[in-house]
Short mmCIF file of C-alpha atoms and ligand atoms in Angstrom, two decimals:
data_model
loop_
_atom_site.label_atom_id
_atom_site.label_comp_id
_atom_site.label_asym_id
_atom_site.label_seq_id
_atom_site.Cartn_x
_atom_site.Cartn_y
_atom_site.Cartn_z
CA MET A 1 45.68 132.85 17.34
CA ASP A 2 45.67 131.44 13.83
CA PHE A 3 47.37 128.76 11.79
CA THR A 4 47.82 128.14 8.09
CA ILE A 5 47.46 124.45 7.41
CA GLY A 6 47.70 123.12 3.87
CA GLY A 7 47.09 126.61 2.49
CA VAL A 8 43.96 127.16 4.58
CA ARG A 9 44.02 129.77 7.31
CA THR A 10 42.33 128.57 10.48
CA GLU A 11 41.31 131.41 12.78
CA VAL A 12 41.02 130.31 16.43
CA ARG A 13 38.68 132.52 18.40
CA PHE A 14 38.34 132.03 22.17
CA VAL A 15 34.96 133.14 23.50
CA GLU A 16 33.75 133.38 27.10
CA ARG A 17 30.23 132.22 26.35
CA MET A 18 28.84 130.03 23.61
CA ALA A 19 28.65 132.59 20.83
CA THR A 20 25.60 133.10 18.72
CA LEU A 21 26.02 130.55 15.99
CA ASP A 22 25.94 131.88 12.44
CA PRO A 23 22.38 131.09 11.25
CA ALA A 24 23.46 131.19 7.60
CA SER A 25 25.40 127.96 8.12
CA VAL A 26 24.04 124.45 8.11
CA ALA A 27 24.81 123.38 11.67
CA VAL A 28 25.58 119.83 12.77
CA PHE A 29 24.98 118.84 16.38
CA ASP A 30 24.71 115.58 18.23
CA ALA A 31 21.65 115.03 20.40
CA THR A 32 23.45 116.29 23.51
CA THR A 33 25.05 119.38 22.01
CA HIS A 34 21.78 120.23 20.27
CA ARG A 35 19.99 120.13 23.63
CA LEU A 36 22.71 122.23 25.30
CA PHE A 37 23.64 124.71 22.60
CA GLY A 38 21.29 124.35 19.63
CA GLY A 39 18.07 125.80 21.03
CA GLY A 40 18.24 129.10 19.16
CA PHE A 41 19.45 127.69 15.87
CA PRO A 42 16.90 127.46 13.00
CA PRO A 43 15.58 123.86 13.12
CA ASP A 44 15.48 123.49 9.34
CA ARG A 45 19.20 124.34 9.15
CA SER A 46 20.15 121.89 11.93
CA VAL A 47 21.25 118.30 11.48
CA VAL A 48 21.10 116.36 14.74
CA LEU A 49 23.07 113.11 14.92
CA PRO A 50 22.87 110.48 17.66
CA ALA A 51 25.56 111.15 20.28
CA GLY A 52 28.70 109.05 20.27
CA GLU A 53 31.13 107.17 18.06
CA ARG A 54 28.33 105.26 16.29
CA SER A 55 27.61 108.48 14.38
CA LYS A 56 31.00 108.31 12.69
CA ARG A 57 29.52 106.57 9.70
CA TRP A 58 28.51 107.27 6.16
CA ARG A 59 24.83 107.72 7.03
CA SER A 60 25.70 110.84 9.07
CA VAL A 61 27.70 112.34 6.21
CA GLU A 62 24.81 111.62 3.85
CA ALA A 63 22.34 113.33 6.20
CA ILE A 64 24.51 116.46 6.29
CA LEU A 65 25.02 116.49 2.50
CA SER A 66 21.28 116.00 1.95
CA ARG A 67 20.38 118.90 4.22
CA ALA A 68 22.92 121.17 2.53
CA ALA A 69 21.60 120.21 -0.91
CA VAL A 70 17.94 120.66 0.05
CA LEU A 71 18.72 124.10 1.47
CA GLY A 72 20.68 125.01 -1.65
CA LEU A 73 23.84 125.79 0.30
CA GLY A 74 26.35 127.29 -2.11
CA ARG A 75 30.00 126.40 -2.42
CA ASP A 76 30.68 129.63 -0.55
CA GLY A 77 28.38 128.44 2.27
CA ARG A 78 29.53 126.93 5.51
CA LEU A 79 28.95 123.77 7.46
CA LEU A 80 29.26 124.37 11.19
CA GLY A 81 29.99 121.45 13.52
CA VAL A 82 29.00 121.97 17.16
CA GLY A 83 30.14 119.08 19.30
CA GLY A 84 32.93 116.73 20.18
CA GLY A 85 35.41 114.97 17.94
CA VAL A 86 32.68 112.87 16.34
CA VAL A 87 30.72 115.90 15.11
CA CYS A 88 33.97 117.62 14.05
CA ASP A 89 35.13 114.58 12.05
CA VAL A 90 31.86 113.90 10.19
CA THR A 91 31.09 117.58 9.54
CA GLY A 92 34.60 118.02 8.20
CA LEU A 93 34.21 115.03 5.89
CA ALA A 94 30.88 116.34 4.60
CA ALA A 95 32.38 119.82 4.06
CA SER A 96 35.26 118.34 2.08
CA LEU A 97 32.81 116.55 -0.23
CA TYR A 98 29.99 119.05 -0.65
CA MET A 99 30.49 120.73 -4.03
CA ARG A 100 34.07 119.41 -3.91
CA GLY A 101 34.69 121.41 -0.76
CA CYS A 102 32.77 124.13 1.05
CA GLY A 103 33.61 126.23 4.11
CA LEU A 104 33.92 124.56 7.51
CA ALA A 105 33.60 126.15 10.95
CA LEU A 106 33.89 124.12 14.14
CA CYS A 107 32.74 124.84 17.63
CA PRO A 108 34.35 122.07 19.72
CA THR A 109 32.42 121.34 22.92
CA THR A 110 34.52 118.54 24.45
CA LEU A 111 38.00 119.00 25.84
CA LEU A 112 39.24 116.37 23.40
CA ALA A 113 37.88 118.30 20.43
CA MET A 114 39.22 121.61 21.78
CA VAL A 115 42.78 120.37 22.28
CA ASP A 116 42.95 118.06 19.29
CA ALA A 117 40.14 117.00 16.95
CA SER A 118 39.00 120.43 15.78
CA LEU A 119 42.40 121.58 14.50
CA GLY A 120 44.53 120.17 11.72
CA GLY A 121 42.09 119.23 8.97
CA LYS A 122 41.74 115.48 9.49
CA THR A 123 38.18 114.32 8.88
CA GLY A 124 36.84 110.82 8.95
CA ILE A 125 34.39 108.06 9.64
CA ASP A 126 34.81 104.51 10.89
CA PHE A 127 34.19 102.02 8.09
CA ARG A 128 33.39 98.30 8.20
CA GLY A 129 34.48 98.25 11.81
CA TRP A 130 37.82 99.95 11.24
CA LYS A 131 38.53 103.19 13.02
CA ASN A 132 38.89 106.26 10.76
CA LEU A 133 39.35 104.13 7.65
CA VAL A 134 37.69 106.70 5.38
CA GLY A 135 38.52 110.38 5.55
CA THR A 136 39.97 113.46 3.97
CA PHE A 137 42.02 116.53 4.87
CA HIS A 138 39.87 119.64 5.09
CA PRO A 139 40.88 122.27 7.67
CA ALA A 140 38.28 124.51 9.26
CA VAL A 141 38.48 128.20 8.50
CA LEU A 142 37.17 129.09 11.96
CA LEU A 143 37.37 127.47 15.39
CA LEU A 144 35.14 128.90 18.08
CA VAL A 145 36.55 127.72 21.41
CA CYS A 146 34.49 128.26 24.54
CA PRO A 147 36.11 126.59 27.58
CA ALA A 148 32.97 127.44 29.62
CA ALA A 149 31.12 124.88 27.47
CA LEU A 150 33.08 122.18 29.29
CA ALA A 151 31.11 122.74 32.51
CA THR A 152 28.47 120.20 31.48
CA LEU A 153 30.88 117.57 30.17
CA PRO A 154 30.64 114.23 32.04
CA ASP A 155 33.75 113.44 34.09
CA ARG A 156 34.73 110.49 31.91
CA GLU A 157 34.62 112.60 28.73
CA PHE A 158 36.57 115.37 30.42
CA ARG A 159 39.32 112.93 31.41
CA SER A 160 39.29 111.54 27.90
CA GLY A 161 40.29 114.99 26.66
CA LEU A 162 43.01 115.16 29.29
CA ALA A 163 44.58 112.07 27.69
CA GLU A 164 45.07 114.02 24.45
CA ALA A 165 46.37 117.01 26.44
CA ILE A 166 48.94 114.77 28.18
CA LYS A 167 49.85 113.31 24.78
CA THR A 168 50.38 116.78 23.32
CA ALA A 169 52.50 117.83 26.30
CA VAL A 170 54.67 114.70 25.96
CA ILE A 171 55.18 115.42 22.27
CA GLY A 172 55.96 119.10 22.37
CA ASP A 173 55.51 121.03 25.61
CA PRO A 174 57.47 119.73 28.64
CA SER A 175 56.34 122.63 30.84
CA LEU A 176 52.70 121.77 30.08
CA LEU A 177 53.50 118.30 31.38
CA ASP A 178 54.87 119.90 34.58
CA LEU A 179 51.68 121.93 34.87
CA LEU A 180 49.42 118.89 34.39
CA GLU A 181 51.36 117.13 37.13
CA ALA A 182 51.65 119.96 39.61
CA ARG A 183 48.15 121.40 39.24
CA ARG A 184 46.15 118.22 38.80
CA GLY A 185 43.61 119.26 41.45
CA LEU A 186 42.80 122.53 39.69
CA VAL A 187 42.75 120.86 36.29
CA LEU A 188 40.27 118.25 37.53
CA ALA A 189 38.22 121.02 39.15
CA ARG A 190 38.01 122.52 35.64
CA ASP A 191 39.43 125.88 36.66
CA PRO A 192 38.43 127.95 33.59
CA VAL A 193 41.59 130.04 33.43
CA LEU A 194 43.82 126.99 33.69
CA LEU A 195 41.73 125.09 31.13
CA ALA A 196 41.97 127.96 28.65
CA GLU A 197 45.75 127.86 29.08
CA VAL A 198 45.88 124.07 28.58
CA VAL A 199 43.75 124.32 25.42
CA GLN A 200 45.83 127.19 24.00
CA ARG A 201 49.10 125.42 24.62
CA CYS A 202 47.86 122.20 23.07
CA LEU A 203 46.58 124.06 20.01
CA ARG A 204 49.95 125.78 19.66
CA VAL A 205 51.82 122.46 19.66
CA LYS A 206 49.40 120.75 17.31
CA GLY A 207 49.00 123.80 15.04
CA GLY A 208 52.75 124.23 14.70
CA ILE A 209 53.25 120.59 13.73
CA CYS A 210 50.33 120.62 11.26
CA GLU A 211 51.52 123.85 9.64
CA ALA A 212 54.90 122.26 8.97
CA ASP A 213 53.44 118.96 7.77
CA PRO A 214 49.76 119.30 6.81
CA ARG A 215 49.41 115.89 5.07
CA GLU A 216 51.25 113.75 7.63
CA GLU A 217 54.22 113.07 5.39
CA GLY A 218 56.77 113.58 8.14
CA ARG A 219 56.71 115.10 11.60
CA ARG A 220 52.90 115.06 11.96
CA ILE A 221 53.04 111.32 12.49
CA LEU A 222 54.39 112.13 15.97
CA LEU A 223 50.89 113.29 16.93
CA ASN A 224 49.91 109.63 16.72
CA LEU A 225 51.62 108.84 20.02
CA GLY A 226 49.42 106.23 21.72
CA HIS A 227 47.13 105.98 18.70
CA THR A 228 48.42 102.87 16.91
CA PHE A 229 47.81 100.77 20.01
CA GLY A 230 44.77 102.85 20.98
CA HIS A 231 42.98 102.60 17.62
CA ALA A 232 43.59 98.85 17.54
CA LEU A 233 42.01 98.57 20.99
CA GLU A 234 39.02 100.64 19.89
CA SER A 235 38.52 98.52 16.77
CA TRP A 236 38.90 95.28 18.74
CA THR A 237 36.40 96.36 21.40
CA GLY A 238 33.94 97.51 18.74
CA PHE A 239 34.21 101.09 20.08
CA ARG A 240 32.59 100.03 23.34
CA GLY A 241 33.92 100.12 26.86
CA TRP A 242 36.78 102.54 26.20
CA THR A 243 36.49 106.16 25.16
CA HIS A 244 38.92 107.36 22.50
CA GLY A 245 40.97 109.24 25.10
CA GLU A 246 41.09 106.24 27.43
CA ALA A 247 42.33 104.09 24.56
CA VAL A 248 44.98 106.70 23.73
CA ALA A 249 46.11 106.88 27.37
CA TRP A 250 46.42 103.09 27.45
CA GLY A 251 48.21 103.24 24.09
CA MET A 252 50.71 105.77 25.46
CA GLY A 253 51.49 103.36 28.28
CA ARG A 254 52.04 100.57 25.73
CA ALA A 255 54.18 102.85 23.56
CA ALA A 256 56.37 103.66 26.56
CA ALA A 257 56.69 99.93 27.34
CA LEU A 258 57.69 99.29 23.72
CA GLY A 259 60.16 102.19 23.79
CA LEU A 260 61.69 100.81 26.96
CA ALA A 261 62.09 97.36 25.44
CA LEU A 262 63.76 98.84 22.36
CA GLY A 263 66.03 101.10 24.42
CA ALA A 264 64.43 104.30 23.09
CA THR A 265 62.59 105.46 26.21
CA ASP A 266 64.27 106.88 29.28
CA PRO A 267 63.17 104.51 32.12
CA ALA A 268 62.64 107.42 34.52
CA PHE A 269 60.35 109.11 32.00
CA ALA A 270 58.40 105.88 31.43
CA ARG A 271 57.78 105.70 35.20
CA ARG A 272 56.80 109.38 35.31
CA LEU A 273 54.32 108.98 32.45
CA ALA A 274 52.77 105.86 33.96
CA ALA A 275 52.38 107.65 37.31
CA LEU A 276 50.76 110.68 35.68
CA LEU A 277 48.32 108.58 33.63
CA ALA A 278 47.41 106.56 36.72
CA ALA A 279 46.97 109.75 38.78
CA TYR A 280 44.42 110.98 36.22
CA GLY A 281 42.60 107.67 36.61
CA PHE A 282 43.46 105.97 33.30
CA ARG A 283 43.42 102.18 32.97
CA LEU A 284 46.84 100.94 31.98
CA GLU A 285 46.32 97.19 32.25
CA THR A 286 46.17 95.32 28.96
CA PRO A 287 42.81 93.70 28.17
CA ALA A 288 44.03 92.10 24.94
CA GLY A 289 47.04 90.35 23.47
CA LEU A 290 48.61 90.40 20.03
CA ALA A 291 46.27 87.67 18.78
CA ASP A 292 43.31 89.97 19.53
CA LEU A 293 44.75 93.26 18.35
CA GLY A 294 46.80 91.85 15.47
CA PRO A 295 44.28 92.38 12.65
CA ALA A 296 43.77 96.05 13.52
CA LEU A 297 47.50 96.61 13.96
CA ARG A 298 48.21 94.89 10.66
CA LEU A 299 45.84 97.30 8.91
CA ASP A 300 48.16 100.06 10.11
CA LYS A 301 51.07 97.99 8.83
CA LYS A 302 49.61 97.82 5.33
CA ARG A 303 49.30 101.56 5.28
CA ARG A 304 53.01 101.95 5.89
CA ALA A 305 54.48 99.73 3.21
CA GLY A 306 54.75 96.57 5.27
CA THR A 307 56.49 98.03 8.30
CA LEU A 308 54.82 98.36 11.64
CA GLN A 309 55.82 101.71 13.09
CA PHE A 310 55.06 103.19 16.48
CA VAL A 311 55.60 106.61 17.97
CA VAL A 312 57.30 106.20 21.35
CA PRO A 313 58.36 108.79 23.91
CA ARG A 314 62.04 109.29 24.64
CA ARG A 315 61.55 111.87 27.39
CA ALA A 316 59.33 114.93 28.00
CA GLY A 317 58.97 116.88 24.76
CA ASP A 318 60.89 114.30 22.74
CA VAL A 319 59.22 111.47 20.84
CA THR A 320 60.43 109.31 17.99
CA VAL A 321 59.28 106.66 15.53
CA VAL A 322 60.46 103.06 15.93
CA GLU A 323 59.89 99.93 13.87
CA ALA A 324 58.86 96.94 15.91
CA ALA A 325 58.70 93.20 15.34
CA ASP A 326 55.76 91.08 16.51
CA GLY A 327 57.74 89.80 19.52
CA ASP A 328 58.45 93.35 20.74
CA ILE A 329 54.80 94.32 20.31
CA ALA A 330 53.57 91.24 22.13
CA GLY A 331 56.03 92.07 24.92
CA ALA A 332 54.76 95.65 25.15
CA LEU A 333 51.16 94.44 25.30
CA GLY A 334 52.05 92.07 28.10
CA ALA A 335 54.37 94.41 30.02
CA ARG A 336 52.99 95.32 33.40
CA GLY A 337 55.61 97.62 34.84
CA MET A 338 57.38 100.38 33.03
CA GLY A 339 60.90 100.47 34.19
N1 NAD B 1 40.31 114.73 13.46
C1 NAD B 1 41.22 114.65 14.40
O1 NAD B 1 42.32 115.20 14.29
C2 NAD B 1 40.90 113.89 15.65
C3 NAD B 1 41.79 113.95 16.74
C4 NAD B 1 41.44 113.27 17.91
C5 NAD B 1 40.25 112.57 17.98
N2 NAD B 1 39.42 112.52 16.91
C6 NAD B 1 38.15 111.78 16.98
O2 NAD B 1 37.33 112.39 17.97
C7 NAD B 1 36.39 111.41 18.43
C8 NAD B 1 36.28 111.50 19.93
O3 NAD B 1 35.83 112.79 20.27
P1 NAD B 1 35.14 113.10 21.67
O4 NAD B 1 35.89 112.43 22.75
O5 NAD B 1 34.92 114.54 21.72
O6 NAD B 1 33.78 112.26 21.58
P2 NAD B 1 32.28 112.66 21.19
O7 NAD B 1 32.24 113.60 20.08
O8 NAD B 1 31.55 111.37 21.05
O9 NAD B 1 31.77 113.40 22.50
C9 NAD B 1 31.72 112.67 23.71
C10 NAD B 1 30.36 112.81 24.39
O10 NAD B 1 30.27 114.09 25.00
C11 NAD B 1 29.02 114.70 24.66
N3 NAD B 1 29.23 116.14 24.72
C12 NAD B 1 29.88 116.92 23.82
N4 NAD B 1 30.00 118.17 24.30
C13 NAD B 1 29.40 118.19 25.51
C14 NAD B 1 29.23 119.20 26.51
N5 NAD B 1 29.76 120.42 26.37
N6 NAD B 1 28.57 118.86 27.65
C15 NAD B 1 28.10 117.59 27.82
N7 NAD B 1 28.25 116.60 26.93
C16 NAD B 1 28.91 116.91 25.79
C17 NAD B 1 28.70 114.14 23.32
O11 NAD B 1 27.31 114.22 23.07
C18 NAD B 1 29.16 112.70 23.45
O12 NAD B 1 28.17 111.93 24.08
C19 NAD B 1 36.91 110.06 17.97
O13 NAD B 1 36.09 109.55 16.97
C20 NAD B 1 38.30 110.36 17.44
O14 NAD B 1 38.68 109.49 16.41
C21 NAD B 1 39.72 113.18 15.77
#
C-alpha cells in the first residue's frame, strides 16, 4: 500500500512483529515506547521524550534537532518516530525543519497513530496552551505498521484510537461503520486480523483524501469531523482529563447535534452514531458551555476568515461543512439527545 501526498510517496509496510529499526536513523521514542521497543536501538541515536501530550512542545523538537546536529545527520538522513500521535507529530515537525527538511519514517504504536496521525503529513506542537497551533506539512516516506504492537496499549488509549476509526468510517467507509457496530466484541478483544483490516481501511480513506488535497484546501477539511469541538475541549481542559480520541468522540456527538439543529444530519443517523459511541464507552455529556469553549473555538474562527465552520455528518459515508452562529453552537453544546 502506498500513497503520494504533496509529491512525497509514503510507503506503508505492515509487519507482523516490531521490525528491527534502522540504526542509521535518529530515533525518537517516548518513555513508554522506548521501554517496549527501543531496547536494541543505539542509545546515542535515541531521543526519549516524556510520554503524553505534554511532549508536544518546542523543547521536544529542540531536543531532536540537537541530537541530529550533534550526530551530524545529513539532509539525506532520517528521523524515525516510534510511538503514538505525539511522537509522530513532534518527530515530523523536527524532520520538516532539520536542514530545511530531512527524511521521516514513522512507526506508529497506538491505534490512533496507526489509523490517523502517522499518515498525511501534518506535524505539530501545542503552543501557548493552544492545540496544534504550530506545525508544518511533511509526509513520512515510510510507515511501519505493526498491529501486534497494540497488545500492550492501555484500554483507554486503545478506545481513543477507535474514536478516530469511527470518525474515518463516518467520513468515507460506511461498511467499516457496519463492521465496527457488528463486531464490537472482537474489535474490543483486539483480534489482530480484524484490527489489521480496520487500520488498512482507515489508511485507505485518509490516504485517498490526503492525496487529493494534501494541504487541506478543500476536501481534507472533512477529516476534521469532531475536531473543532474536540480541540476546543482539549484546550479548555488544559489537555487533562480527556484523551484526544475521547475529545474527538465527544466532538462528533456535538457535530451531529449541530447538524441536526441545522437540518443537515439525518436524525436516524444521529441516533445511530450516538448509540455506537456510547457502546464503545465514550462520554457524550457536555462538560462545558460556549462561554468556556468560546476562546478556543474563536481561534478556529480566525483561521477561517471570520466564519466558524464545522464538519457535520449527514449520514454514513457522507459529511459536509456548515457555518454556524453562536446560538446554534451553544444549542449543540447543550443538546442532550440526538434526535
Ligand atoms: N498529525 C495528524 O494527522 C494527527 C491526527 C490525529 C491525532 N494527532 C495527534 O496525536 C496525538 C494523540 O496521539 P495518541 O493518542 O497516540 O497519544 P500518545 O502519543 O500520547 O500515546 C498515548 C499513550 O500511549 C503510550 N503508548 C504508545 N504506544 C504504546 C504501546 N504500544 N503500548 C503501550 N503504551 C503505548 C504512550 O506512551 C502514551 O502514554 C494528539 O496530540 C493529536 O493531536 C495527529
